[in-house]
mmCIF file of C-alpha atoms and ligand atoms in Angstrom:
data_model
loop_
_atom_site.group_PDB
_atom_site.id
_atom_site.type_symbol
_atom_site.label_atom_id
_atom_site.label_comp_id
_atom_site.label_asym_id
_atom_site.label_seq_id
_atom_site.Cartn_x
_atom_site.Cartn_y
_atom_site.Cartn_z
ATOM 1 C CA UNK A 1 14.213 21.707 -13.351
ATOM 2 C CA UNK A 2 13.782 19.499 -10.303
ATOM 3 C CA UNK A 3 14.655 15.720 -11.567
ATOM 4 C CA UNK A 4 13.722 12.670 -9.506
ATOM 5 C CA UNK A 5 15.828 9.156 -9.720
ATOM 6 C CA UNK A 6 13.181 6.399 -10.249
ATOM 7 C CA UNK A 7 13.939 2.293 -9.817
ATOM 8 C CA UNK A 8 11.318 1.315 -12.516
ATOM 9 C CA UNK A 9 10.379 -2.888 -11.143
ATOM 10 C CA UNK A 10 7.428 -4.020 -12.923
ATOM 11 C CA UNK A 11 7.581 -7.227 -11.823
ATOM 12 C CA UNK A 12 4.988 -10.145 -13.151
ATOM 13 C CA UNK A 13 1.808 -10.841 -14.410
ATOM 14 C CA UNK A 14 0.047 -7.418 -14.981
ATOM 15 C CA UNK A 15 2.617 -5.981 -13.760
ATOM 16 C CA UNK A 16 4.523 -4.819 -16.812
ATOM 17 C CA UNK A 17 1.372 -3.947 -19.272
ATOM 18 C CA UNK A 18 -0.274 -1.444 -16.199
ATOM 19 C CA UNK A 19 3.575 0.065 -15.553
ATOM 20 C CA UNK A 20 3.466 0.489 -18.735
ATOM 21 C CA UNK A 21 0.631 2.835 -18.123
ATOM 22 C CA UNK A 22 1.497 4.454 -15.336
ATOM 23 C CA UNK A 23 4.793 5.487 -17.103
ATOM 24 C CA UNK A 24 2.837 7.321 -19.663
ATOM 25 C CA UNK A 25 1.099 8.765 -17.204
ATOM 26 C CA UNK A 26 3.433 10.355 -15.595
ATOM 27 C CA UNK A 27 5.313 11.825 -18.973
ATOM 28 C CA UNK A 28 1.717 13.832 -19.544
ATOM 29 C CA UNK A 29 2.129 15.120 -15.503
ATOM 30 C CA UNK A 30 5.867 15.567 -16.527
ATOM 31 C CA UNK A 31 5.328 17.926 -19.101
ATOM 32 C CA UNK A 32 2.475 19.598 -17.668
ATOM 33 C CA UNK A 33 4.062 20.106 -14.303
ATOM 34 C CA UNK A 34 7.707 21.103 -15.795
ATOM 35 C CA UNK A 35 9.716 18.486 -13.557
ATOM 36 C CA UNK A 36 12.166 14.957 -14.874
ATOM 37 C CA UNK A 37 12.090 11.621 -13.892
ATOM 38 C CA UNK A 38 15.074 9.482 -14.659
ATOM 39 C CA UNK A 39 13.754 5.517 -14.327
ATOM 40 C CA UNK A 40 16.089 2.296 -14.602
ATOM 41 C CA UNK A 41 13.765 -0.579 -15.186
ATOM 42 C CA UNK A 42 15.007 -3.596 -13.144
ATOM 43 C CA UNK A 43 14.292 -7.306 -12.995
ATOM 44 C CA UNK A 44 12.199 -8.267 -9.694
ATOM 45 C CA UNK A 45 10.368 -11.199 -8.593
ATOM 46 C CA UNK A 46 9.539 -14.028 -11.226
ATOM 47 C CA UNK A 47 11.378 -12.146 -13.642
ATOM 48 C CA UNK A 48 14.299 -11.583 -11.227
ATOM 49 C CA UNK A 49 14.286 -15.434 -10.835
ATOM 50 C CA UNK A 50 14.372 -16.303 -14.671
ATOM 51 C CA UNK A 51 16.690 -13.402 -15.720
ATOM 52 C CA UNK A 52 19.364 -13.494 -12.870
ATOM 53 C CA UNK A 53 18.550 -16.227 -10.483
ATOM 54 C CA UNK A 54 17.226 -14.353 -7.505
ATOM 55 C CA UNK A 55 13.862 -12.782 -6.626
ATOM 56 C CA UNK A 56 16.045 -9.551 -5.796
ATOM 57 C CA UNK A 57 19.162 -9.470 -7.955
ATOM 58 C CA UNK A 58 22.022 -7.920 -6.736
ATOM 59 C CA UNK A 59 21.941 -5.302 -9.464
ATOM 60 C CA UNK A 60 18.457 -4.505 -8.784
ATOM 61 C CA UNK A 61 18.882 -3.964 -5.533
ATOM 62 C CA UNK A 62 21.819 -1.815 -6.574
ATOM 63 C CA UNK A 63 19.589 0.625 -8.706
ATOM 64 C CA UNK A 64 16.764 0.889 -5.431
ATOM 65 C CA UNK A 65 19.845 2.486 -3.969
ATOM 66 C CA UNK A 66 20.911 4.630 -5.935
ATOM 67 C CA UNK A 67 17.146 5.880 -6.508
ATOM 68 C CA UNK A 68 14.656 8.178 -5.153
ATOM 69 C CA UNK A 69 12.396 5.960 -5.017
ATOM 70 C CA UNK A 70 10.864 2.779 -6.306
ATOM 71 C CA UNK A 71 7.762 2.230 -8.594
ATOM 72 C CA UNK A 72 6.837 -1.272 -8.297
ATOM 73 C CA UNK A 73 4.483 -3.767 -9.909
ATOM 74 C CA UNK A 74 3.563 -6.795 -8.710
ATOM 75 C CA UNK A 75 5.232 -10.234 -8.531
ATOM 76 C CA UNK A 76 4.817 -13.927 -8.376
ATOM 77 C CA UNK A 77 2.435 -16.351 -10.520
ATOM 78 C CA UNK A 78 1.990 -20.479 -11.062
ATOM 79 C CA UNK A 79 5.566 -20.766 -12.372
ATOM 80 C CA UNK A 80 7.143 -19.956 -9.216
ATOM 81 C CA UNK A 81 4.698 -21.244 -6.265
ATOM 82 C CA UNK A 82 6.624 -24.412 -5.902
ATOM 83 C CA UNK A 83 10.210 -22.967 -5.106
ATOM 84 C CA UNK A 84 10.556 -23.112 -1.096
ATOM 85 C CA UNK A 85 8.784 -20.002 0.431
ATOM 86 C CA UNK A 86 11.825 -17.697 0.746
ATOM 87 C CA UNK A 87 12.926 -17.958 -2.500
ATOM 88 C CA UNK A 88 9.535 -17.165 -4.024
ATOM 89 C CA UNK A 89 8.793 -14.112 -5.767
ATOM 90 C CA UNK A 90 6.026 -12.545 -3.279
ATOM 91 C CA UNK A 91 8.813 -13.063 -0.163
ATOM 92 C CA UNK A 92 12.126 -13.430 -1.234
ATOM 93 C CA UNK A 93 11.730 -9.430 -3.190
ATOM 94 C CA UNK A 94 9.035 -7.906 -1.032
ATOM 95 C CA UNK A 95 10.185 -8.370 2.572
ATOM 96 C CA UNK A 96 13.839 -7.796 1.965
ATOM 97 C CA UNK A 97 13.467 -4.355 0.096
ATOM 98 C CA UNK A 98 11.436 -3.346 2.967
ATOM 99 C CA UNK A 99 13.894 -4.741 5.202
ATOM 100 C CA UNK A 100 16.655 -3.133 3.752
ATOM 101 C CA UNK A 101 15.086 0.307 3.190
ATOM 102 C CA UNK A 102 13.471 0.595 6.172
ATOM 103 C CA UNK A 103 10.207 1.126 4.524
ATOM 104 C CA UNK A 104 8.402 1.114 7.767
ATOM 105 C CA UNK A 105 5.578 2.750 7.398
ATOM 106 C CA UNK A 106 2.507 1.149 4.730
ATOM 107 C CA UNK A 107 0.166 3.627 3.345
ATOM 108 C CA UNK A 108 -3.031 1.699 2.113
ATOM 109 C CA UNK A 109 -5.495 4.141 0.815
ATOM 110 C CA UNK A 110 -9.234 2.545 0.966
ATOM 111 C CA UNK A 111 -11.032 4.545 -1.392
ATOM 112 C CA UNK A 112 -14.504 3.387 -2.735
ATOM 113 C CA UNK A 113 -15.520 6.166 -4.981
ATOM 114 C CA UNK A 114 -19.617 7.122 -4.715
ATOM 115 C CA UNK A 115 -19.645 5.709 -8.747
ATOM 116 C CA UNK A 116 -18.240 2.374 -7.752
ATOM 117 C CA UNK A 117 -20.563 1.362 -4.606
ATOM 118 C CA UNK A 118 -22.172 -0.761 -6.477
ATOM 119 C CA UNK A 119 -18.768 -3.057 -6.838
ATOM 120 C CA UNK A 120 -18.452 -3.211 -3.053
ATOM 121 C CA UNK A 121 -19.491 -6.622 -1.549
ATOM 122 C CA UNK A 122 -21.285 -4.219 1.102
ATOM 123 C CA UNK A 123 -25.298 -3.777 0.547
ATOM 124 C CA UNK A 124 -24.986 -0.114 -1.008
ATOM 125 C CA UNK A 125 -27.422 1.047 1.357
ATOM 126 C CA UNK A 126 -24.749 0.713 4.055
ATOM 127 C CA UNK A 127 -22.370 2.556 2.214
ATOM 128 C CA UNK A 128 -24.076 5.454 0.575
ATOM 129 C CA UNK A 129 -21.784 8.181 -1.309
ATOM 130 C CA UNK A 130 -18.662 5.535 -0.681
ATOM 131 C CA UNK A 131 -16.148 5.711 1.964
ATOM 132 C CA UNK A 132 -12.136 7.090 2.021
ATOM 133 C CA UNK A 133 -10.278 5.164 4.558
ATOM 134 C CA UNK A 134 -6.291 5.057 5.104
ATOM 135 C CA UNK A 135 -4.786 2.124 6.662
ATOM 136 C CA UNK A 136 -1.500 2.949 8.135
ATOM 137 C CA UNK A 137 -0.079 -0.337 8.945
ATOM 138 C CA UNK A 138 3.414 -0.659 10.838
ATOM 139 C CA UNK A 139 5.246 -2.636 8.398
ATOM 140 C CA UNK A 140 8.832 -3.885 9.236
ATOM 141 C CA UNK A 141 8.208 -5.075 12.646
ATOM 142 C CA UNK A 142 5.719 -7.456 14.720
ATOM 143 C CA UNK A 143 6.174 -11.291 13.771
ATOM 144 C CA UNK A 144 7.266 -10.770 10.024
ATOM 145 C CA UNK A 145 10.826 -9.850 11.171
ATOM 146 C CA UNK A 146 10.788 -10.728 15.255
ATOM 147 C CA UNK A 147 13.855 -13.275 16.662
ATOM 148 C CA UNK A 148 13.805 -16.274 17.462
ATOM 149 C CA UNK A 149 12.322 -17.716 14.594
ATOM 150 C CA UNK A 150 12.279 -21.419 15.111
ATOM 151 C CA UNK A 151 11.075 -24.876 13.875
ATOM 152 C CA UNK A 152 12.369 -27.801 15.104
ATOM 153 C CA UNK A 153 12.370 -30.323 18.069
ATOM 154 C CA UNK A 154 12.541 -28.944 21.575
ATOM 155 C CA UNK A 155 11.970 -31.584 24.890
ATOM 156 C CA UNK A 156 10.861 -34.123 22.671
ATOM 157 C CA UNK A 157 7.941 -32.413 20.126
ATOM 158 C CA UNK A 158 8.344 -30.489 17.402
ATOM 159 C CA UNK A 159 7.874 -26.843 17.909
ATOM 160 C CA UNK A 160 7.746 -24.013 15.489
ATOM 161 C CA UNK A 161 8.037 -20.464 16.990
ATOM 162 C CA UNK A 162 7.657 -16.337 15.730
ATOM 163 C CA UNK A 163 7.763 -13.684 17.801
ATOM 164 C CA UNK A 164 5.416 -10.589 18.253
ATOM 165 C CA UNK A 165 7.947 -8.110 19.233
ATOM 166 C CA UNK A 166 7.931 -4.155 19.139
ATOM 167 C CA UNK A 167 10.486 -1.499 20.673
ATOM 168 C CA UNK A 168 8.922 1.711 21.886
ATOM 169 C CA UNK A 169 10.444 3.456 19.292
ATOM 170 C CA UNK A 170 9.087 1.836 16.369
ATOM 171 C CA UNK A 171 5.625 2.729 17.849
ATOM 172 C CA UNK A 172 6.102 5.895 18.308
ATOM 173 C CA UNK A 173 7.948 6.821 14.790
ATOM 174 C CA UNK A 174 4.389 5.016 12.924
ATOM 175 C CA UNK A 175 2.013 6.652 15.447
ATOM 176 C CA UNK A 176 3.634 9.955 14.303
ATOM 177 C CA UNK A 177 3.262 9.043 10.576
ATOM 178 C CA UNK A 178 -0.216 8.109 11.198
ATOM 179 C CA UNK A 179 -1.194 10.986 13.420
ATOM 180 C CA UNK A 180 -0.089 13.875 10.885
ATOM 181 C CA UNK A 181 -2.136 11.736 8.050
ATOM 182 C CA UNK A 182 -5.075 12.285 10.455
ATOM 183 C CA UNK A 183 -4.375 16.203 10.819
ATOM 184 C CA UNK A 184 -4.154 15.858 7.326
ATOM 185 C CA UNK A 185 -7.658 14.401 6.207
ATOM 186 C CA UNK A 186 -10.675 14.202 8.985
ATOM 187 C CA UNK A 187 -8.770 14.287 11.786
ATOM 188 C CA UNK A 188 -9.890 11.033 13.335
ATOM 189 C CA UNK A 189 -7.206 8.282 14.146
ATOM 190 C CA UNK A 190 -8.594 4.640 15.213
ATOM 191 C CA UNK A 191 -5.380 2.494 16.854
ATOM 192 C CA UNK A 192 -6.126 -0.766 16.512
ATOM 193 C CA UNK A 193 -4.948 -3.990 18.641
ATOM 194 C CA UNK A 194 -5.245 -6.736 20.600
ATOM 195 C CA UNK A 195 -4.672 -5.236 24.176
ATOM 196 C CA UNK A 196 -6.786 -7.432 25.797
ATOM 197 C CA UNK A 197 -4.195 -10.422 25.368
ATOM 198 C CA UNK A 198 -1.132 -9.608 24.134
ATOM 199 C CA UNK A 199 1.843 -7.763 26.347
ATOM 200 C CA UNK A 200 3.129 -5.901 22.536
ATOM 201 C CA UNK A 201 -0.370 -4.458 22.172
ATOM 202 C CA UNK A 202 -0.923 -2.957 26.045
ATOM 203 C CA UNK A 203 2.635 -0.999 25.190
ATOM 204 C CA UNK A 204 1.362 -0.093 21.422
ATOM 205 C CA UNK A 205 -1.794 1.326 23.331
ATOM 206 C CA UNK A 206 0.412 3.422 26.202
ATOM 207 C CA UNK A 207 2.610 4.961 22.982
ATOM 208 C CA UNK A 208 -0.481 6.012 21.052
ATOM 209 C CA UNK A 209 -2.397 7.913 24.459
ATOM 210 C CA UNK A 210 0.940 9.407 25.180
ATOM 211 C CA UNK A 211 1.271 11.274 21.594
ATOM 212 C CA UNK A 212 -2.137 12.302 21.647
ATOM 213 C CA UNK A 213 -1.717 15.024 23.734
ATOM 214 C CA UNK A 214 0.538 16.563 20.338
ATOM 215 C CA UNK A 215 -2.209 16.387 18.604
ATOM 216 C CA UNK A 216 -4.833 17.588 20.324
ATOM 217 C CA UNK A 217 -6.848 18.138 16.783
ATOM 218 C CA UNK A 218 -6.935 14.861 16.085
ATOM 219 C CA UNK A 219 -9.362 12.059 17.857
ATOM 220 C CA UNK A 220 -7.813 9.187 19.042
ATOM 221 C CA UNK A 221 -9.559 6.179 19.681
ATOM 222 C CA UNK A 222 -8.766 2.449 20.196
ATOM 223 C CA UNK A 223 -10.487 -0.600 18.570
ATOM 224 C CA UNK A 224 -9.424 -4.600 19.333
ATOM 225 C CA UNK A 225 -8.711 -6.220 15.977
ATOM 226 C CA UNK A 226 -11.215 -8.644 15.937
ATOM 227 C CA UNK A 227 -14.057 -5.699 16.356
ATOM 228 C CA UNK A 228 -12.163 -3.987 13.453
ATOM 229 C CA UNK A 229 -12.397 -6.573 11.025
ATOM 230 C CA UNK A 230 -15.844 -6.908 12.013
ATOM 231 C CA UNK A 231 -16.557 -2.737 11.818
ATOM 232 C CA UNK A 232 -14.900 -2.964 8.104
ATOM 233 C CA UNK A 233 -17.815 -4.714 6.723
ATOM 234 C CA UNK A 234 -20.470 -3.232 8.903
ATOM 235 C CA UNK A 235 -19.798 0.450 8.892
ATOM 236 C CA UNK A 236 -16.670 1.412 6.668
ATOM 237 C CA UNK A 237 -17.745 5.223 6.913
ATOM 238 C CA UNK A 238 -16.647 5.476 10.902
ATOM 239 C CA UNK A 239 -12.773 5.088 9.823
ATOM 240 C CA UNK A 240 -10.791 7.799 8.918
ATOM 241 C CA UNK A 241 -7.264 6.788 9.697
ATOM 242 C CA UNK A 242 -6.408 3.023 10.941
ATOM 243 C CA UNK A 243 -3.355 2.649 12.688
ATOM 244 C CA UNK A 244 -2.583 -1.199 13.043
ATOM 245 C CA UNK A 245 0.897 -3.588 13.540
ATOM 246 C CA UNK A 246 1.811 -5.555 11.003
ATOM 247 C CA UNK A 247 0.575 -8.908 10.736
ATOM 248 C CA UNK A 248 -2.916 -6.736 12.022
ATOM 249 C CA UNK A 249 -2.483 -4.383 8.916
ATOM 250 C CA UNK A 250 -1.277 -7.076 6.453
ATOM 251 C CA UNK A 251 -5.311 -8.821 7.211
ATOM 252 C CA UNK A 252 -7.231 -5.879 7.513
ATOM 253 C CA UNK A 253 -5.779 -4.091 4.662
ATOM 254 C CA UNK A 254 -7.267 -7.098 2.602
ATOM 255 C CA UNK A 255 -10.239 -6.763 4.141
ATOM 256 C CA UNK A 256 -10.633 -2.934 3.091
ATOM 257 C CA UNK A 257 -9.257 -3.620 -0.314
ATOM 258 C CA UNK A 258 -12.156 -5.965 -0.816
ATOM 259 C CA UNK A 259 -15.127 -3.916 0.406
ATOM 260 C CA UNK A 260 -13.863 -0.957 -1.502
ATOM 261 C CA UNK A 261 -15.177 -2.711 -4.522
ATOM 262 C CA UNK A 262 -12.262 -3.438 -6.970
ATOM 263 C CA UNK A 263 -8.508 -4.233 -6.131
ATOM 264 C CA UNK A 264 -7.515 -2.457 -9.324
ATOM 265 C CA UNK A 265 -8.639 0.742 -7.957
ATOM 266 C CA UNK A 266 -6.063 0.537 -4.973
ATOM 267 C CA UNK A 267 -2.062 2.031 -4.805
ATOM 268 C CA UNK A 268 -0.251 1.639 -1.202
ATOM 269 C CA UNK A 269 3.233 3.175 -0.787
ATOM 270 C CA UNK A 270 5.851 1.725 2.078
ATOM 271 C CA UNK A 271 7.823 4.505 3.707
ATOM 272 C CA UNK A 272 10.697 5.112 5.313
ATOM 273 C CA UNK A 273 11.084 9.023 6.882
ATOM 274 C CA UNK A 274 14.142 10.799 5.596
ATOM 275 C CA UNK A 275 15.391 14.243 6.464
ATOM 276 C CA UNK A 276 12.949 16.157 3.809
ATOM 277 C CA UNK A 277 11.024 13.590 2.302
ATOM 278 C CA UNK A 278 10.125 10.003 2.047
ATOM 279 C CA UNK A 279 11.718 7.190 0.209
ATOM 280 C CA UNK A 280 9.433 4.912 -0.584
ATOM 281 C CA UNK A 281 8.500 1.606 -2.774
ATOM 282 C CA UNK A 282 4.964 2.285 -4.446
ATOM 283 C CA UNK A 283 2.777 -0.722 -5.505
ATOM 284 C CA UNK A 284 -0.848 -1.669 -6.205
ATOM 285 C CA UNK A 285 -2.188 -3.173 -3.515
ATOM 286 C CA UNK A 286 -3.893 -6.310 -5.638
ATOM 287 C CA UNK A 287 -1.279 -8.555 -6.922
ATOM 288 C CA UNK A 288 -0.043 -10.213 -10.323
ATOM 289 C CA UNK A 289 -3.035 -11.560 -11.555
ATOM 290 C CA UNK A 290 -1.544 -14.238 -13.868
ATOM 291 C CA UNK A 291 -4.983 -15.135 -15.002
ATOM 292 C CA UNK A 292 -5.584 -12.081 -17.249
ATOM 293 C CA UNK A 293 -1.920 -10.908 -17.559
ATOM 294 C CA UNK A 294 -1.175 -10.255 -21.322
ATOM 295 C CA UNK A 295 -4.431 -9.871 -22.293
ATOM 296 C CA UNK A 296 -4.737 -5.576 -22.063
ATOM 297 C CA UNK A 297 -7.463 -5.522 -19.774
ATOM 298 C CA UNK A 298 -5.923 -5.206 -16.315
ATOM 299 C CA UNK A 299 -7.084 -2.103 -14.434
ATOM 300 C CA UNK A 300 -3.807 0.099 -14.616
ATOM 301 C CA UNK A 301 -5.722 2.717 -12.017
ATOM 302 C CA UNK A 302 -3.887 1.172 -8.915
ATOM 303 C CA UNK A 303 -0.363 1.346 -10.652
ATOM 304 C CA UNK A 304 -1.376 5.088 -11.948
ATOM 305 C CA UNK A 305 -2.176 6.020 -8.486
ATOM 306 C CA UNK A 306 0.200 4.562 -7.054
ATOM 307 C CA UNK A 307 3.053 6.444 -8.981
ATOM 308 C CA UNK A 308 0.668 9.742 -8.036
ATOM 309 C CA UNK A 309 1.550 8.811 -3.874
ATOM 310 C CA UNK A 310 5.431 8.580 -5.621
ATOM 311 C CA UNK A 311 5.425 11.955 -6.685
ATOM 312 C CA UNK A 312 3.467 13.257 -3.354
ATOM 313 C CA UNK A 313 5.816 11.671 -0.778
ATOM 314 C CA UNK A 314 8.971 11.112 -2.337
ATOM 315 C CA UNK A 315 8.791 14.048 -4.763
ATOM 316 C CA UNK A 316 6.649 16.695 -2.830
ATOM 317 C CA UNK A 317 5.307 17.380 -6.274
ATOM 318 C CA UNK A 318 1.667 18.516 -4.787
ATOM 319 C CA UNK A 319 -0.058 19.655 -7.546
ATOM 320 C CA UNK A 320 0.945 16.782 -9.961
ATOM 321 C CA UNK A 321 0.148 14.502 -7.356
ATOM 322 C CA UNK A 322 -3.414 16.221 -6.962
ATOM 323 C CA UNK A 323 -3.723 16.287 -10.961
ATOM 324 C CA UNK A 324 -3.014 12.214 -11.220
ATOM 325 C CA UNK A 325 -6.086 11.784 -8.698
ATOM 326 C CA UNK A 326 -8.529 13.893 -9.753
ATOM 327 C CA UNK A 327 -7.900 13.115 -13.400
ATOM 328 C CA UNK A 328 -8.751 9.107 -11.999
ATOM 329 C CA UNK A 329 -12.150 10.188 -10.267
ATOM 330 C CA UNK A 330 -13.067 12.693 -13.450
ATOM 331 C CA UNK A 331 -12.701 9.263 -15.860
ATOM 332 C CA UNK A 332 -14.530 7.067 -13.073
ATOM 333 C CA UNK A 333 -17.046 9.844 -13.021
ATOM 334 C CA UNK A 334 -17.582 10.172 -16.646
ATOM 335 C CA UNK A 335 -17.667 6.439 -17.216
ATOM 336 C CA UNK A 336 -14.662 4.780 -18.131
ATOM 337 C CA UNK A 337 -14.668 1.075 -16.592
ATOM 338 C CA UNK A 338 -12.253 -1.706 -17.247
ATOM 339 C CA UNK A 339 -13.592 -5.386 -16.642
ATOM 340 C CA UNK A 340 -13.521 -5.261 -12.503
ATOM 341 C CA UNK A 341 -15.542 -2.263 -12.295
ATOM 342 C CA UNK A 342 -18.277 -2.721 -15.042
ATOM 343 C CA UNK A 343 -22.164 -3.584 -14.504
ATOM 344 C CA UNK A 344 -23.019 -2.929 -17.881
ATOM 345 C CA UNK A 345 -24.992 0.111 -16.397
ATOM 346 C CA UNK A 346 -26.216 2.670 -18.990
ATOM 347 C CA UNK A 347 -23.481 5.333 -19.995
ATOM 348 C CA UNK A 348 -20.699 2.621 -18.986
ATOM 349 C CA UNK A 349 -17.424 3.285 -21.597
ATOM 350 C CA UNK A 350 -15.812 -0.094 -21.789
ATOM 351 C CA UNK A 351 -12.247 0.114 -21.894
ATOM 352 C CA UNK A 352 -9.190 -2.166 -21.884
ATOM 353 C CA UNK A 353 -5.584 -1.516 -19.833
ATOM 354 C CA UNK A 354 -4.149 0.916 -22.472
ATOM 355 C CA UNK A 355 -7.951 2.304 -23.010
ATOM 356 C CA UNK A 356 -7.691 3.089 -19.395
ATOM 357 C CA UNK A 357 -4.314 5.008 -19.785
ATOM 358 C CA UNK A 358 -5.576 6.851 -22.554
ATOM 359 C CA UNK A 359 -8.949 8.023 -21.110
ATOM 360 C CA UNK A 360 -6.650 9.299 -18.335
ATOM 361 C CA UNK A 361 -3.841 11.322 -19.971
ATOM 362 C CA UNK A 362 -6.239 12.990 -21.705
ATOM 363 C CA UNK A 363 -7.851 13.966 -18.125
ATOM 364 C CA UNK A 364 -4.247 15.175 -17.346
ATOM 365 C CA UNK A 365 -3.858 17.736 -20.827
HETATM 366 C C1 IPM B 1 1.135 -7.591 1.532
HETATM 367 C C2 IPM B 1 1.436 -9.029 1.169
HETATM 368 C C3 IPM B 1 2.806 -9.401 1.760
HETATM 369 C C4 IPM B 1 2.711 -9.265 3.267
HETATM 370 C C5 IPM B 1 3.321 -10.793 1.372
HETATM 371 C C6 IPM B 1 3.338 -10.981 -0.129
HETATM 372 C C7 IPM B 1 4.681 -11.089 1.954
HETATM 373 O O1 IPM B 1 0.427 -9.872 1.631
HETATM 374 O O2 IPM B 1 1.901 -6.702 1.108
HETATM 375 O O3 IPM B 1 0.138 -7.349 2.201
HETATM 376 O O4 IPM B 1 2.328 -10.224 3.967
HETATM 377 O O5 IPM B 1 3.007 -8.189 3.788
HETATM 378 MG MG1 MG B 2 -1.232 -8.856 2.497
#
């Protein structure tokens, strides 16, 4: 029986009561599906911080590697904002594990199911029947991670300093990524970037047009970011794929999570290409929420699906994958809404975090 190594980090907030979730989750899809999991739950974030003095303890870090992958929560909350802003939860855990892993390549699905237009900030007339989008954002690059970094005095004023910077062959191992998600859905890839202004983006550009010709089923077009943001509300239904840097991705993927209606809803996965599969750290895409953590009525959905894109890229488990999503839209479908996605609509099955979970196994059986 195939067995995958798990690092189990649920983090703050919500995090732990919609892991919690997700983990049952995945014994029904388990059983059903006749595969293991072995998971190590680890301290991260706030709770890394309290329990062993670090956003990423060493020992935490220790059990990442020796997984197949990582199921992540979510971190940070009130208790932590005032530490300086490497040590907090949110940057001293997130941008070192990808970092360290390589996790390159962000996979932000933005899904806004035709039952849950109504929850979209976007007139529903604009939207009709929903829309399936899928960011692909470049993710250990661009100004997050570029040197010099500096802040300080320089010819008499103080000057603080990142730098956009890209080699050719960071572009070209995303635009693959993104291009075979394309052959993979609607075939339609939209690069986006600023190459009207900025030297990084004119070379992103050049990388993209010189792929295409691999993928000569796929449509490649190009889009400046500041039309993007501006498409996302207008028209969401033109994108299939989005290609985007990552200080780009890291805005606009906020920007789609928001129009699809709910952040509960959403799962993202950060990848890094290995010789037969992916490793990869899988979150929600929302974060901690430490205004209704502890209370049971988080939306586990973005945790549940997120542990779904675990076991597609990291565990080539197809069908189990397929199982975890369709069992989410059948329970969307036949009603099932936790707080975020209710109207109070007719037919409308209120449920709580654990409701949620239930609702869904059951969907799985
Ligand atoms: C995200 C977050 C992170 C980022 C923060 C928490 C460092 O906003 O995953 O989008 O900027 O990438
Ligand atoms: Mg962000």
């Amino acid at each position: 029986m195939n067995t995958y190594k798990i690092a189990v980090l649920a983090g703050d907030g919500i995090g732990p009561e919609v892991m919690e979730q997700a983990l049952r989750v995945l014994d029904a899809v388990e059983k059903k599906h006749g595969f293991r999991t072995e998971r190590t739950a680890c301290f991260v974030g706030g709770a890394g911080i309290d329990n062993c003095g670090k956003a990423l303890p060493a020992e935490t870090l220790a059990a990442c590697e020796a997984a197949d992958a990582i199921l992540f929560g979510s971190v940070g909350g009130p208790k932590w904002d005032t530490l300086p802003p490497d040590e907090r939860p949110e940057r001293g855990a997130l941008l070192p594990l990808r970092k360290h892993f390589s996790l390159y390549a962000n996979l932000r699905p933005g899904i806004c199911l035709p039952e849950l237009v109504h929850a979209s900030p976007i007139k529903p007339s604009l939207i009709p029947g929903g829309f399936d989008i899928l960011c692909v954002r470049e993710l250990t690059g661009g100004m997050y991670f570029g040197e010099p970094k500096f802040y300080g005095e320089r010819d008499g004023e103080t000057i603080a300093l990142d730098t956009l910077v890209y080699k050719k062959s960071e572009v070209e191992r995303i635009a693959r990524v993104a291009f075979e998600a394309a052959r993979g859905r609607r075939r339609k890839l939209c690069s986006v970037d600023k190459a009207n202004v900025l030297t990084s983006s004119v070379m992103w550009r050049e990388v993209m047009n010189a792929m295409a010709p691999e993928y000569p089923d796929v449509e490649l077009t190009h889009m400046y970011v500041d039309n993007a943001a501006m498409q996302l509300v207008r028209n969401p239904q033109q994108f299939d794929v989005i290609v985007t840097e990552n200080t780009f991705g890291d805005i606009l993927t906020d920007e789609m999570a928001i129009v699809c209606g709910s952040l509960g809803m959403l799962p993202s996965a950060s990848l890094c290409q290995g010789s037969e599969s992916f490793f990869g750290l899988y979150e929600p895409s929302g974060g901690s929420a430490p205004d209704i953590a502890g209370q049971g009525i988080a939306n586990p959905i973005a945790q549940i699906l997120s542990m779904g894109m675990l076991l597609r890229y990291t565990c080539k488990e197809t069908a189990a994958a397929d199982d975890v999503d369709r069992a989410v839209r059948n329970v969307i479908a036949a009603g099932y809404r936790t707080g975020d996605l209710a109207t109070g609509a007719e037919g409308e099955i209120r449920v709580g975090t654990a409701g949620m979970g239930d609702a869904i196994i059951a969907a799985i059986d």
